């Protein structure tokens, strides 16, 4: 029983398709089928029922799935640990970044990382924080630089690096921009809002704020990227909540009575995964970036368990 067959089994089980599993593994479908067939022969049990184009786990497959995941994870951790012992060089790093961090923070960090580790193979994926968290839990990634959710899964550890002060904004010619002084939150309730997807941490911050004041959030246009939201707001299509570094002369900041919002950005990793040399090198660079921030922007709250060893079961 080899690790590659178990990985193929887990991928087919996750996607319910040999062809989709083959795409994810960068293999041909016959190669995946052969690995599954070898595994079934070794176990003397059918692992999947084939019904049309779909496949479903058999009882034996359901029993194998958690054990296969445990074996694959332990082998990968062992490879990482031995790799760290046998070489001082950083060879690889798999990570994710949000689009916002990619545009505004990531460039200098990756420049230093590649300069210090010229042989490193970097697997970088851009995704929303919810997707990044899901990938970390599946151990598909080592690190994610993204928005840190308020309620982080217990298997994950985080370290806040940047703090975004969030501001209510409209276009310069929007009716609300003509109002003087502080506005009440309910003055926004019946106007069109342009906000991130409902599953995102940023949307949840806004939704919780309206709920706290018992105000319904009714007319919402969902847009994936903050930079796109900024553009739509600047054309007068609605109000939004944006980080200060996205606010320019085309936008008018609104002062809302008794409402001050922010979101935390930083590093998230899996507690149970051994930190590779590549991951540790990137964390150190990010921390150095934080230390060079101006005092008013520097995060002074204690670090979370980003460097801590896995918690005992």
Coordinates of N, CA and C in Angstrom, one line a residue, residues 90 93 95 105-118 120 122 143 145 159-162 266-267 275-293 303 306-307:
X90 N 15.9 26.4 1.8 CA 14.5 26.3 1.6 C 14.2 25.8 0.2
X93 N 7.5 26.1 -0.7 CA 6.5 26.7 0.2 C 5.2 26.7 -0.5
X95 N 1.4 28.3 -0.2 CA 0.8 29.3 0.6 C -0.4 29.9 -0.2
X105 N 0.4 44.4 0.1 CA 1.4 44.0 1.0 C 2.4 43.0 0.5
X106 N 2.0 42.1 -0.3 CA 2.7 40.9 -0.6 C 4.0 41.1 -1.4
X107 N 4.0 42.0 -2.4 CA 5.1 42.2 -3.3 C 6.5 42.3 -2.6
X108 N 6.7 43.2 -1.7 CA 8.0 43.3 -1.0 C 8.4 42.1 -0.2
X109 N 7.3 41.4 0.4 CA 7.6 40.2 1.2 C 8.1 39.1 0.3
X110 N 7.5 38.9 -0.8 CA 7.9 37.8 -1.7 C 9.3 38.1 -2.4
X111 N 9.5 39.4 -2.6 CA 10.8 39.8 -3.2 C 11.9 39.4 -2.3
X112 N 11.8 39.7 -1.0 CA 12.8 39.4 0.0 C 12.9 37.9 0.1
X113 N 11.8 37.2 0.1 CA 11.8 35.7 0.3 C 12.6 35.1 -0.9
X114 N 12.3 35.5 -2.1 CA 13.0 34.9 -3.3 C 14.4 35.3 -3.3
X115 N 14.8 36.5 -2.9 CA 16.2 36.9 -2.8 C 17.0 36.1 -1.8
X116 N 16.3 35.8 -0.7 CA 17.0 35.0 0.4 C 17.0 33.5 0.1
X117 N 16.0 33.0 -0.7 CA 15.9 31.6 -1.0 C 15.7 31.4 -2.5
X118 N 16.8 31.5 -3.3 CA 16.7 31.5 -4.7 C 16.3 30.1 -5.3
X120 N 14.0 28.1 -3.9 CA 12.7 27.8 -3.4 C 11.6 27.7 -4.5
X122 N 7.9 28.2 -5.1 CA 6.8 28.8 -4.4 C 5.4 28.4 -5.1
X143 N 0.6 27.9 4.8 CA 0.3 29.2 5.3 C -0.7 29.9 4.5
X145 N -1.9 34.1 4.1 CA -1.9 35.6 4.5 C -3.3 36.1 4.1
X159 N -1.7 34.8 13.6 CA -0.9 36.0 14.1 C -1.3 37.2 13.3
X160 N -1.9 38.2 14.0 CA -2.3 39.4 13.4 C -1.0 40.3 13.0
X161 N -1.0 40.7 11.7 CA 0.2 41.5 11.3 C -0.3 42.9 10.9
X162 N -1.4 43.0 10.2 CA -1.9 44.4 9.8 C -3.3 44.5 10.3
X266 N -3.5 38.8 8.7 CA -2.3 38.2 9.2 C -2.0 36.8 8.6
X267 N -1.3 36.0 9.4 CA -0.9 34.7 9.0 C -1.8 33.7 9.7
X275 N 6.1 23.1 10.9 CA 6.4 24.3 10.1 C 7.7 24.0 9.3
X276 N 7.7 24.1 8.0 CA 8.8 23.9 7.2 C 9.8 25.1 7.2
X277 N 11.0 24.9 6.7 CA 11.9 26.0 6.7 C 11.4 27.2 5.8
X278 N 10.7 26.8 4.7 CA 10.1 27.8 3.9 C 9.1 28.7 4.6
X279 N 8.2 28.0 5.3 CA 7.1 28.7 6.1 C 7.7 29.6 7.2
X280 N 8.7 29.0 7.9 CA 9.4 29.8 8.9 C 10.1 31.0 8.4
X281 N 10.7 30.9 7.2 CA 11.4 32.0 6.6 C 10.5 33.1 6.2
X282 N 9.3 32.7 5.6 CA 8.3 33.7 5.3 C 7.7 34.4 6.5
X283 N 7.4 33.6 7.5 CA 6.9 34.2 8.8 C 7.9 35.3 9.3
X284 N 9.2 35.0 9.3 CA 10.2 35.9 9.8 C 10.2 37.2 9.0
X285 N 10.1 37.1 7.7 CA 10.1 38.3 6.8 C 8.8 39.1 7.1
X286 N 7.7 38.4 7.3 CA 6.4 39.2 7.6 C 6.5 39.9 8.9
X287 N 7.1 39.2 9.9 CA 7.2 39.8 11.2 C 8.2 41.1 11.1
X288 N 9.2 41.0 10.3 CA 10.1 42.1 10.2 C 9.4 43.3 9.5
X289 N 8.5 42.9 8.5 CA 7.7 44.0 7.9 C 6.9 44.7 8.9
X290 N 6.3 43.9 9.8 CA 5.4 44.5 10.9 C 6.2 45.4 11.8
X291 N 7.5 45.0 12.1 CA 8.3 45.8 13.1 C 8.7 47.1 12.5
X292 N 8.7 47.2 11.1 CA 9.0 48.5 10.5 C 7.9 49.4 10.3
X293 N 6.7 49.0 10.7 CA 5.5 49.9 10.5 C 5.6 51.0 11.5
X303 N 1.2 38.0 20.3 CA 1.1 37.0 19.2 C 0.2 35.9 19.6
X306 N 1.1 31.1 16.6 CA 1.6 30.8 15.2 C 2.8 30.0 15.3
X307 N 3.7 30.2 16.3 CA 4.9 29.4 16.5 C 4.8 28.3 17.5

